Tab-separated table of C-alpha atoms in Angstrom:
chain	number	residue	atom	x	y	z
A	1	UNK	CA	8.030	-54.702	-1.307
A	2	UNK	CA	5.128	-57.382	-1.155
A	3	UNK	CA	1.247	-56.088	-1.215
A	4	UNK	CA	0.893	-56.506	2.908
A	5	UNK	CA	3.845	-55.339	3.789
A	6	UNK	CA	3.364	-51.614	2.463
A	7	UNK	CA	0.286	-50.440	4.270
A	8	UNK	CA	2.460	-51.541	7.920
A	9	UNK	CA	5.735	-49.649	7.003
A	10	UNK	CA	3.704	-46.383	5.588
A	11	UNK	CA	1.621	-46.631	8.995
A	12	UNK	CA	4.555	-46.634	11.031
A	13	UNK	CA	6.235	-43.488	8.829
A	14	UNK	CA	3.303	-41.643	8.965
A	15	UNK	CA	3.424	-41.972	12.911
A	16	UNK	CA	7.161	-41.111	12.699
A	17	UNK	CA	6.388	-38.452	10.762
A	18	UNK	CA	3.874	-36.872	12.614
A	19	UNK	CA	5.622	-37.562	15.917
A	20	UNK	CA	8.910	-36.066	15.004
A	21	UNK	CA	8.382	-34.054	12.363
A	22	UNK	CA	8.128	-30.452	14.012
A	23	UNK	CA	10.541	-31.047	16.129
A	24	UNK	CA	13.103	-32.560	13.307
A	25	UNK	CA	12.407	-28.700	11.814
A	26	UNK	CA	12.704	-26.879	14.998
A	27	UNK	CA	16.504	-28.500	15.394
A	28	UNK	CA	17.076	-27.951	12.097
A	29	UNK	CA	16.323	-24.223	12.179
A	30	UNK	CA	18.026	-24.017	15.603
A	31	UNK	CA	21.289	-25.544	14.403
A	32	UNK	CA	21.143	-23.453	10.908
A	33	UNK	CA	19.165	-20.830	11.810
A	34	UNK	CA	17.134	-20.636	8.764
A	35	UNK	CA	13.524	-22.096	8.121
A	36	UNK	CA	13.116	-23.133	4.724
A	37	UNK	CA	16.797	-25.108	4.905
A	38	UNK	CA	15.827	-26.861	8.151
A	39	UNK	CA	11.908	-28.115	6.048
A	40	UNK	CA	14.328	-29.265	3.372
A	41	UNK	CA	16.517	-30.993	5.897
A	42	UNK	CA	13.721	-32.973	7.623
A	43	UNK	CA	12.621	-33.777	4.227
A	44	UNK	CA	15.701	-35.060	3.535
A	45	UNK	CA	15.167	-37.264	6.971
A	46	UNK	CA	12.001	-38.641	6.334
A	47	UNK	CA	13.594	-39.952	3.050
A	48	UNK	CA	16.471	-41.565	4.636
A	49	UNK	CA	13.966	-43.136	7.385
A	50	UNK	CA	11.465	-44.368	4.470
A	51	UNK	CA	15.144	-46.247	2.645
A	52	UNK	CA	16.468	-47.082	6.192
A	53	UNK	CA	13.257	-49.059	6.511
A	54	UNK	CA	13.352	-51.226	3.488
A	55	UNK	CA	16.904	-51.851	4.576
A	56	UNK	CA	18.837	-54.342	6.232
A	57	UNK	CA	19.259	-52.924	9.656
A	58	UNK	CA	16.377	-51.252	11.241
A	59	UNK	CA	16.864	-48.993	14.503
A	60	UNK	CA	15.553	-49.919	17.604
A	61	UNK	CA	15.134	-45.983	18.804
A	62	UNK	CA	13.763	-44.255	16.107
A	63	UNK	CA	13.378	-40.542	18.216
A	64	UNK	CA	17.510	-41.164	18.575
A	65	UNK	CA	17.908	-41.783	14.747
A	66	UNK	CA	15.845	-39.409	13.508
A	67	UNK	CA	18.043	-36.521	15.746
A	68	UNK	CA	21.037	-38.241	14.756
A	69	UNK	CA	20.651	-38.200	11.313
A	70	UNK	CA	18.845	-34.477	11.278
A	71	UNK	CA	22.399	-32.915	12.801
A	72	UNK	CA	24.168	-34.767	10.291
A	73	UNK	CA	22.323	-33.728	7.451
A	74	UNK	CA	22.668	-29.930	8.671
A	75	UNK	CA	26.612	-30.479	9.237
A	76	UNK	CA	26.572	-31.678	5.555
A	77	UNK	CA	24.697	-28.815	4.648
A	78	UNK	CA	27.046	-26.702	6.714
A	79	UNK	CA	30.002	-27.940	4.784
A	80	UNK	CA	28.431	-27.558	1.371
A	81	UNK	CA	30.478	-24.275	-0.305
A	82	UNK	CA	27.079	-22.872	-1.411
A	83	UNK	CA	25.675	-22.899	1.836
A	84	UNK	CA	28.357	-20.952	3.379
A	85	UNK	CA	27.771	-18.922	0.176
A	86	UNK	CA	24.254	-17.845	0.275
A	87	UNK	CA	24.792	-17.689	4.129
A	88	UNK	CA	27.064	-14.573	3.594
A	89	UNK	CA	25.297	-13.336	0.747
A	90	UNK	CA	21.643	-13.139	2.241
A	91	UNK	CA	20.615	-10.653	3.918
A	92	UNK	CA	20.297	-10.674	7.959
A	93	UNK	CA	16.538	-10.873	7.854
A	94	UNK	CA	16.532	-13.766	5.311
A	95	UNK	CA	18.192	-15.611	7.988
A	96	UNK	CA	15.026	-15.251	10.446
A	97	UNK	CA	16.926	-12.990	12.679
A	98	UNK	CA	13.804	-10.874	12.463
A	99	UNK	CA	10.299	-12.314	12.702
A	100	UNK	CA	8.728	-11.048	9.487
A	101	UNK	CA	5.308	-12.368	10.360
A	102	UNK	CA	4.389	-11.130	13.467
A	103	UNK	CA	2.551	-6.955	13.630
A	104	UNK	CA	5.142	-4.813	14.312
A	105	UNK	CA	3.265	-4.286	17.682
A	106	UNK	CA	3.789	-7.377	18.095
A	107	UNK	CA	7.848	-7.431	16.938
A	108	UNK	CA	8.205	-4.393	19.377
A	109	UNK	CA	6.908	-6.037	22.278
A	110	UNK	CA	6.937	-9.346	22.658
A	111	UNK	CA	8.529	-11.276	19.368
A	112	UNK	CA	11.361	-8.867	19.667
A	113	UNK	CA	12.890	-10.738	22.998
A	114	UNK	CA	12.465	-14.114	21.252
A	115	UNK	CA	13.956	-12.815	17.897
A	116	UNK	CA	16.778	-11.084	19.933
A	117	UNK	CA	17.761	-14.838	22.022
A	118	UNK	CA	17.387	-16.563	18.516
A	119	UNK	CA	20.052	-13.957	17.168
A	120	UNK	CA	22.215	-14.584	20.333
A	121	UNK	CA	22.141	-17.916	19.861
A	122	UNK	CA	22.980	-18.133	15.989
A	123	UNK	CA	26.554	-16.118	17.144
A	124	UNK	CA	27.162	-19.257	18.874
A	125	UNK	CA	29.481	-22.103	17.279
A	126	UNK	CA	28.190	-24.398	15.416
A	127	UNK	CA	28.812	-26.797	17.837
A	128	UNK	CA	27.669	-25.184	20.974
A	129	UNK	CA	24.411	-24.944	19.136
A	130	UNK	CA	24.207	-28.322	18.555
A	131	UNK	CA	24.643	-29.472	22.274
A	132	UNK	CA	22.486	-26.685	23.468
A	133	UNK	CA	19.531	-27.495	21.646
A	134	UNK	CA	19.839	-31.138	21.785
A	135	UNK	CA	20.592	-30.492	25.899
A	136	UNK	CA	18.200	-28.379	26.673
A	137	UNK	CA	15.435	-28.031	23.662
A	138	UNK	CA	15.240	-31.891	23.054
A	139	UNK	CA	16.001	-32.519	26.752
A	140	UNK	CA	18.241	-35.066	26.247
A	141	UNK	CA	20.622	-36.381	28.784
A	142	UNK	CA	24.433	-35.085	28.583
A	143	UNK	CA	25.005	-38.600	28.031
A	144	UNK	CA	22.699	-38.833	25.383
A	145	UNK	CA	24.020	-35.825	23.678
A	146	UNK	CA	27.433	-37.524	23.530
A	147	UNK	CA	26.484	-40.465	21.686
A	148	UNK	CA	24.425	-38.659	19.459
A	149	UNK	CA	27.563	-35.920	18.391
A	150	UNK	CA	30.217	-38.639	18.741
A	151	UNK	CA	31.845	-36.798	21.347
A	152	UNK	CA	32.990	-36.919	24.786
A	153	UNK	CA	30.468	-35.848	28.095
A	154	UNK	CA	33.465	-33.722	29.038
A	155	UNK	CA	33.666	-31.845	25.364
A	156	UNK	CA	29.761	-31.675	25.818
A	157	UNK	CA	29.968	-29.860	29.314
A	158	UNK	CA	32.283	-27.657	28.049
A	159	UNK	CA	31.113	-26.456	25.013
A	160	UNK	CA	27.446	-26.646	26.986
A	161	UNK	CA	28.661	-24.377	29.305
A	162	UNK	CA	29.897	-21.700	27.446
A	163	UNK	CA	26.828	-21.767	25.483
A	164	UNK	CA	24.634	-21.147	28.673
A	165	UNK	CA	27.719	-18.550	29.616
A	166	UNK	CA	27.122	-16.431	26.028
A	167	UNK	CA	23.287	-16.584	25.980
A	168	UNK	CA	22.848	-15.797	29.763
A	169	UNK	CA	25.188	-12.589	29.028
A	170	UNK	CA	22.955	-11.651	25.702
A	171	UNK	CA	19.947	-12.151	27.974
A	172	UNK	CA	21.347	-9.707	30.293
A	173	UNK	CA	22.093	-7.107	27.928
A	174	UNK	CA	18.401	-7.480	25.970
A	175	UNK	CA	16.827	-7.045	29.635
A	176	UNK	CA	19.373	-4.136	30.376
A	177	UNK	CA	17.917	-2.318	26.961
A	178	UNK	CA	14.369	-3.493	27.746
A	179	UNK	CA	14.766	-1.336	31.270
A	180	UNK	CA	16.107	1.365	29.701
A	181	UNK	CA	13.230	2.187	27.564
B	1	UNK	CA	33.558	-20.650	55.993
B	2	UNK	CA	33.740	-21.983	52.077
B	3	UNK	CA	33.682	-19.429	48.875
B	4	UNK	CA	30.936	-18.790	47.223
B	5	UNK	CA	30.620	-21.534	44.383
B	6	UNK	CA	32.079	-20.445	41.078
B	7	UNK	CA	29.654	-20.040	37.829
B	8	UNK	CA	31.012	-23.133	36.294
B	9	UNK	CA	30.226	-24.952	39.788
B	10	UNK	CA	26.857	-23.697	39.670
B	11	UNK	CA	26.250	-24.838	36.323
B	12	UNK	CA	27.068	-28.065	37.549
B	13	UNK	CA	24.796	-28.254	40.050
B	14	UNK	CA	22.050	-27.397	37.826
B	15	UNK	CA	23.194	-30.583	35.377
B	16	UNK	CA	23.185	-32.991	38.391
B	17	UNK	CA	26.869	-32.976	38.231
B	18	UNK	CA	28.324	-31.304	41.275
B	19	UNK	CA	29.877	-32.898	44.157
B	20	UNK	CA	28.471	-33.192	47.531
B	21	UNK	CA	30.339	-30.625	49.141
B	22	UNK	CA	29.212	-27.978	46.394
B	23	UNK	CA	26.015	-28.911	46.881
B	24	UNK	CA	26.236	-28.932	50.872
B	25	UNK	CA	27.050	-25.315	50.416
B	26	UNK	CA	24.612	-24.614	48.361
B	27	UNK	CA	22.066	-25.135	50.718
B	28	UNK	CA	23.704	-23.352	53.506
B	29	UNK	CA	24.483	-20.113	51.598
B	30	UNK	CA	21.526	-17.228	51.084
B	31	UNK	CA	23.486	-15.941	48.304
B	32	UNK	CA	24.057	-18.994	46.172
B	33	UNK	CA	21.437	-20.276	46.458
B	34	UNK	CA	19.630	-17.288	44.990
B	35	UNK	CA	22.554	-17.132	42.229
B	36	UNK	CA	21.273	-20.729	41.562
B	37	UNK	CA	17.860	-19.605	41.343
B	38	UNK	CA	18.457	-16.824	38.817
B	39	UNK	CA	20.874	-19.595	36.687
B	40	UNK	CA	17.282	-21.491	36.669
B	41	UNK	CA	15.173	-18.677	35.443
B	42	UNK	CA	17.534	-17.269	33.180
B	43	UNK	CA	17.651	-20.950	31.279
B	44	UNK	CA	14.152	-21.401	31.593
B	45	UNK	CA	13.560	-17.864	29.561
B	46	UNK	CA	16.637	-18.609	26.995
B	47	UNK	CA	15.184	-22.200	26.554
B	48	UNK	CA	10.889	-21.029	26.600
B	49	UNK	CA	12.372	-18.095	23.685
B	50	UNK	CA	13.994	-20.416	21.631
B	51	UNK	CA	11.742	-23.361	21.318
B	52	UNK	CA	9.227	-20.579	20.542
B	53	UNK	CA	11.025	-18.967	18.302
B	54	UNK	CA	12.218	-22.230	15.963
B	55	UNK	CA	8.787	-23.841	16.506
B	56	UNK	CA	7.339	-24.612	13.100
B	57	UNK	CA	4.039	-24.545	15.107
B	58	UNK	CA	1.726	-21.717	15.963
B	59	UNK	CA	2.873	-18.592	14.168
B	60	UNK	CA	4.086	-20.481	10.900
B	61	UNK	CA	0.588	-22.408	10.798
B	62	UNK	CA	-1.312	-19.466	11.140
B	63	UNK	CA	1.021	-17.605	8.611
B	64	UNK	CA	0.744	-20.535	5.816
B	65	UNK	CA	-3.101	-20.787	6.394
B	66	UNK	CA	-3.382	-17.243	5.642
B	67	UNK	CA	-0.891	-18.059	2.728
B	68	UNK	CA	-3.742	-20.476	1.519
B	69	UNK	CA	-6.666	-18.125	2.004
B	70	UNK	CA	-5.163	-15.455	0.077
B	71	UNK	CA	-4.496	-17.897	-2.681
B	72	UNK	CA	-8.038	-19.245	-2.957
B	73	UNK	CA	-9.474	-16.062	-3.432
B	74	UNK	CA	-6.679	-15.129	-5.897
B	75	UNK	CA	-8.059	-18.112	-7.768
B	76	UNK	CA	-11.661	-17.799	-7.243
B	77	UNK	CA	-11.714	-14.149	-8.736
B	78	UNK	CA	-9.770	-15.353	-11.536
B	79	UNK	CA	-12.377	-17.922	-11.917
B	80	UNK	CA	-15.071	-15.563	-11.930
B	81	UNK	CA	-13.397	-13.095	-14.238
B	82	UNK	CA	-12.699	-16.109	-16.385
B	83	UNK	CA	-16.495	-16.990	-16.461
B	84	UNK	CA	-18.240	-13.812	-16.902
B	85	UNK	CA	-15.490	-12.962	-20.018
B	86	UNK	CA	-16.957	-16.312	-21.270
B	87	UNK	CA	-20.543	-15.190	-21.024
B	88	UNK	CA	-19.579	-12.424	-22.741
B	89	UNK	CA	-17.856	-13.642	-24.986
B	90	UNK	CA	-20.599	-16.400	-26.072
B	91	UNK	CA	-23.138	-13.102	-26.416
B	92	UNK	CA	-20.969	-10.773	-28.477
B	93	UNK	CA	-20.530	-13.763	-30.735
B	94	UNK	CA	-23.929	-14.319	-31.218
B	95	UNK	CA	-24.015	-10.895	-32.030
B	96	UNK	CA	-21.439	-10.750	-35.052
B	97	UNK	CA	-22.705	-14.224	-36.189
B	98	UNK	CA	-26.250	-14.476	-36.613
B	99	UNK	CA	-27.005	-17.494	-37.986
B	100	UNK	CA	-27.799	-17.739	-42.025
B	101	UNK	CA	-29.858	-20.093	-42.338
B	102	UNK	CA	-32.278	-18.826	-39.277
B	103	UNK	CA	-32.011	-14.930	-40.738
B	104	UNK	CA	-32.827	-16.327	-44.232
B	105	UNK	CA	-36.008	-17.721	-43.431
B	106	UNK	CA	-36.944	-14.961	-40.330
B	107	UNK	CA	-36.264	-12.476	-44.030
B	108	UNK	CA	-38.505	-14.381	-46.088
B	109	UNK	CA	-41.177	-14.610	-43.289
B	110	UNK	CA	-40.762	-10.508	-42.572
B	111	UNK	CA	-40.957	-10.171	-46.168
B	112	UNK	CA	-44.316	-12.277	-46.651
B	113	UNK	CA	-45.798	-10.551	-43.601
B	114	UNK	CA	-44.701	-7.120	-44.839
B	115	UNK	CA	-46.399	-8.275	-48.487
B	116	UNK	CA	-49.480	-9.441	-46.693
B	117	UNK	CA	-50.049	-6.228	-44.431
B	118	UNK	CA	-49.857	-3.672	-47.110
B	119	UNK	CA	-51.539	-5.248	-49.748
B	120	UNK	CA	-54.965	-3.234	-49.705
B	121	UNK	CA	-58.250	-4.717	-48.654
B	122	UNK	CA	-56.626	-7.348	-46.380
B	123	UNK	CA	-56.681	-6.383	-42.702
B	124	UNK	CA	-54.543	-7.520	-40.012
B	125	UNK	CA	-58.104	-9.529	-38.421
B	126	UNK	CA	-58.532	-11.099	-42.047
B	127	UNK	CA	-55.080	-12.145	-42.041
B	128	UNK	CA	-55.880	-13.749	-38.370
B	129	UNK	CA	-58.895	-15.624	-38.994
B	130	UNK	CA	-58.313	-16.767	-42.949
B	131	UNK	CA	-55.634	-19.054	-44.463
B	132	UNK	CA	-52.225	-18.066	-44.866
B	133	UNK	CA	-52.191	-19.993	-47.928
B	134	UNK	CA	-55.303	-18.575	-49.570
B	135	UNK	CA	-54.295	-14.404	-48.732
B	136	UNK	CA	-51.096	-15.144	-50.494
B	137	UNK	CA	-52.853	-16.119	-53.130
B	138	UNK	CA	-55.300	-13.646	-53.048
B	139	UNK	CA	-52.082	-10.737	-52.224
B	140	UNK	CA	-50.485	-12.025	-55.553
B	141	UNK	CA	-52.888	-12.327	-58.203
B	142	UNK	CA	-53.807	-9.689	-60.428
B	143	UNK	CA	-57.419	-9.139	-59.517
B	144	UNK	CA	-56.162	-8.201	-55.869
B	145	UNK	CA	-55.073	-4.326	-57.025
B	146	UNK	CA	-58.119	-4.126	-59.252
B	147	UNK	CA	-59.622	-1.889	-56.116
B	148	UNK	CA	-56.575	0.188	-55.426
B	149	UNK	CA	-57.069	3.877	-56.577
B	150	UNK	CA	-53.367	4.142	-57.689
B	151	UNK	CA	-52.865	0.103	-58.892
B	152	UNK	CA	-55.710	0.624	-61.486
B	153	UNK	CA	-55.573	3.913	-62.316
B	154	UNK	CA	-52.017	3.785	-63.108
B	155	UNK	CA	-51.793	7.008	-61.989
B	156	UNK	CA	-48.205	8.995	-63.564
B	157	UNK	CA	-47.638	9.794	-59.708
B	158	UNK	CA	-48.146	6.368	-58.113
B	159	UNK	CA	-47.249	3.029	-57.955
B	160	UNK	CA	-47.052	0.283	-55.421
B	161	UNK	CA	-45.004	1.521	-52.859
């Protein structure tokens, strides 16, 4: 890479990065449920994006890229033996289903309904959490979620569907408890 | 009059993927259309929880920054311990090793001064005001304990102390 042509593509990273770069780790903890995999995962990203540049073929939507390539590199992770591994050996609060920052005022009250949906939603498939948080945390189009999982808009509805179906049931369960009390 | 719209149906009005009819009855029916209302909330809150939840912003921030100002201070009392062992450590040694060279002559010097100040006849003003050179002279030639009771009279009991 020539003298002028570093400062440009570093620039434009650094803008990528900053841009996409929480939101790379908030899909990445969504879809694996676990913090420190989904920082390593959009490290991972930002490495591909930084080779992708000096390559051939350059993207025309970097936002789509970058989501594409995050949900594949946390299906590879998926796949990996010692993921499933550690997955079954941690323990349940390793795997942020508890907040273990927040006061445990804090955890009683208000972190606890957040923590609760987060736990709901890592019961899901891997798959409905994929097209949930790309539908509806991303806010991409059903459409859009199709091309970026290689599937079809009817697959996406459905598994979509019986996402919303699950989490709207475990929402009115935590609210049943919360009334209770 | 039409059934209420199934859950499935009601999704699909929410993703923009109903058909008229569904959403003609929609409007007309108190019911579902309150059903429909509740589907909104209900994503709203699942949606709101989660993005707050996974955010890497806000409560992960704040966590790491406190993260950092633990470690500083970790590192600045080290620091300080580390200096003030040094400080001590430079003192104690100057302590055990007291320089030779600097104690050799401070000895002779003592010694000289000691000579000077008991020798009899030669007062601490006299050493003052005269010569160094000339009162050791004086202190350690013969004729300088001529005067002393027990120097000259060589006394059984005495001597120069």
């Amino acid at each position: 890479m020539n003298g002028q042509a570093a400062p440009r593509w570093q620039a434009h990273c650094d803008a990528l990065y900053r841009q996409h770069a929480a939101r790379l780790v908030r899909l990445g903890r969504l879809v694996l449920g676990d913090k420190q995999e989904a920082e390593e995962v959009a490290q991972e990203v930002f490495l591909k994006l930084i080779r992708t540049y000096e390559g051939p073929v350059v993207p025309i939507d970097w936002a789509a890229w970058l989501t594409r390539v995050t949900i594949n590199a946390c299906r590879d992770r998926r796949r990996a033996g010692w993921w499933a591994w550690s997955r079954r050996h941690r323990a349940p609060e390793m795997l942020e289903l508890v907040d273990g920052g927040a006061s445990p005022e804090q955890a009683a009250a208000g972190a606890e309904f957040g923590v609760r949906i987060a736990a709901a939603f890592q019961r899901l498939s891997a798959r409905q959490r994929e097209v949930f948080a790309l539908r509806y945390i991303e806010g991409m189009s059903t459409h859009e979620v199709a091309g970026t999982l290689d599937l079809s808009e009817g697959s996406v509805k459905r598994h979509l569907f019986r996402a919303v179906k699950y989490l709207r049931g475990a929402l009115g369960e935590i609210k049943g408890d919360r009334g209770h009390r | 009059m039409k059934r209420c719209l199934s859950e499935r149906t009601m999704w699909l009005v929410h993703e923009g993927a109903a058909p008229e009819r569904d959403l003609a009855h929609l409007e007309g029916c108190l019911d579902c259309a309150a059903r429909y209302g509740r589907l909104n909330e209900e994503l709203g809150e699942i949606t709101r929880a989660l993005r707050d939840h996974a955010s890497p912003i806000g409560r992960d921030v704040r966590r790491g920054r406190r993260r950092w100002v633990t470690a500083a201070a970790v590192l600045a009392g080290i620091g300080l311990l580390a200096g003030g062992e040094a400080v001590l450590w430079r003192q104690s040694n100057a302590l055990v090793d007291p320089r030779p060279e600097t104690t050799a002559e401070a000895l002779s010097l003592l010694e000289e001064v000691t000579l000077l100040l008991s020798s009899p006849g030669v007062t601490a003003a006299s050493v003052l005001v005269a010569d160094p050179a000339t009162v050791i002279a004086e202190m350690t030639s013969p004729e300088s304990y001529e005067d002393d009771p027990i120097a000259a009279g060589g006394g059984g009991g005495g001597g120069r102390l």
